[in-house]
């Protein structure tokens, strides 16, 4: 879901919720805990065809596993600039 806060600024947010499920491995079938993570992003138009972009993934540093024994990244922050050529 995204929203235009003011002209040139767009905010985006996502909640990803995963319910209880099972993983099959060497030890057999094992349950994995449910989890929810929040991701946020923003785009803002600068000038001359430049757009600034920023994103924060897993805002609340939720610890979770998609596969038993393999952890996932904590909070991640990213920033960049996009250039529109005429």
Coordinates of C-alpha atoms in Angstrom, one line a residue:
X1 CA 0.0 0.0 0.0
X2 CA 1.4 3.4 -0.8
X3 CA 0.2 7.0 -0.2
X4 CA 1.2 10.4 -1.7
X5 CA 1.8 12.6 1.3
X6 CA 2.5 15.7 -0.8
X7 CA 3.4 16.3 -4.4
X8 CA 6.6 14.5 -5.2
X9 CA 6.7 12.4 -2.0
X10 CA 5.3 8.8 -1.9
X11 CA 5.3 6.6 1.1
X12 CA 4.9 2.8 1.1
X13 CA 4.4 0.2 3.8
X14 CA 4.0 -3.5 4.0
X15 CA 3.2 -6.0 6.7
X16 CA 4.1 -9.5 5.8
X17 CA 2.5 -12.1 8.1
X18 CA 3.2 -15.8 7.8
X19 CA 1.3 -18.4 9.8
X20 CA 2.4 -21.6 11.4
X21 CA 3.8 -24.1 8.9
X22 CA 6.1 -27.1 8.7
X23 CA 9.6 -27.7 7.4
X24 CA 10.9 -31.1 6.3
X25 CA 14.5 -31.8 7.0
X26 CA 16.9 -34.6 8.0
X27 CA 15.2 -34.9 11.4
X28 CA 11.8 -35.1 9.8
X29 CA 8.8 -32.8 9.8
X30 CA 9.2 -29.9 12.3
X31 CA 6.9 -26.9 13.0
X32 CA 8.0 -23.3 12.3
X33 CA 6.7 -20.4 14.3
X34 CA 4.5 -17.8 12.8
X35 CA 5.9 -14.2 12.3
X36 CA 5.1 -10.8 10.9
X37 CA 7.5 -8.2 9.6
X38 CA 7.1 -4.6 8.7
X39 CA 8.8 -2.9 5.7
X40 CA 8.7 0.8 4.9
X41 CA 9.9 2.9 1.9
X42 CA 9.8 6.4 0.4
X43 CA 10.4 7.9 -3.0
X44 CA 10.8 11.7 -3.4
X45 CA 11.2 13.6 -6.6
X46 CA 14.1 15.9 -6.5
X47 CA 14.9 18.0 -9.6
X48 CA 16.1 17.5 -13.1
X49 CA 14.8 13.9 -13.4
X50 CA 16.3 12.7 -10.1
X51 CA 14.3 10.7 -7.6
X52 CA 15.7 9.8 -4.1
X53 CA 14.7 6.4 -2.7
X54 CA 14.9 4.9 0.8
X55 CA 13.8 1.7 2.3
X56 CA 13.9 0.0 5.7
X57 CA 13.2 -3.8 5.8
X58 CA 12.2 -5.6 9.0
X59 CA 11.7 -2.4 10.9
X60 CA 11.2 -4.1 14.3
X61 CA 14.1 -6.5 13.9
X62 CA 11.9 -9.6 14.1
X63 CA 13.8 -12.8 14.4
X64 CA 12.3 -15.6 12.3
X65 CA 13.2 -18.6 10.2
X66 CA 11.8 -19.6 6.8
X67 CA 13.8 -22.8 6.9
X68 CA 14.9 -24.5 10.1
X69 CA 18.5 -23.6 11.0
X70 CA 18.8 -20.8 8.5
X71 CA 18.2 -17.4 10.2
X72 CA 17.2 -14.3 8.2
X73 CA 18.4 -10.8 8.1
X74 CA 17.6 -8.3 10.8
X75 CA 16.9 -4.6 10.1
X76 CA 18.2 -3.5 6.7
X77 CA 18.3 0.1 5.4
X78 CA 18.9 1.0 1.7
X79 CA 19.1 4.4 -0.1
X80 CA 19.7 5.4 -3.7
X81 CA 19.0 7.8 -6.5
X82 CA 17.2 7.1 -9.8
X83 CA 17.9 9.2 -12.9
X84 CA 15.3 9.6 -15.6
X85 CA 17.0 10.4 -19.0
X86 CA 15.1 12.5 -21.5

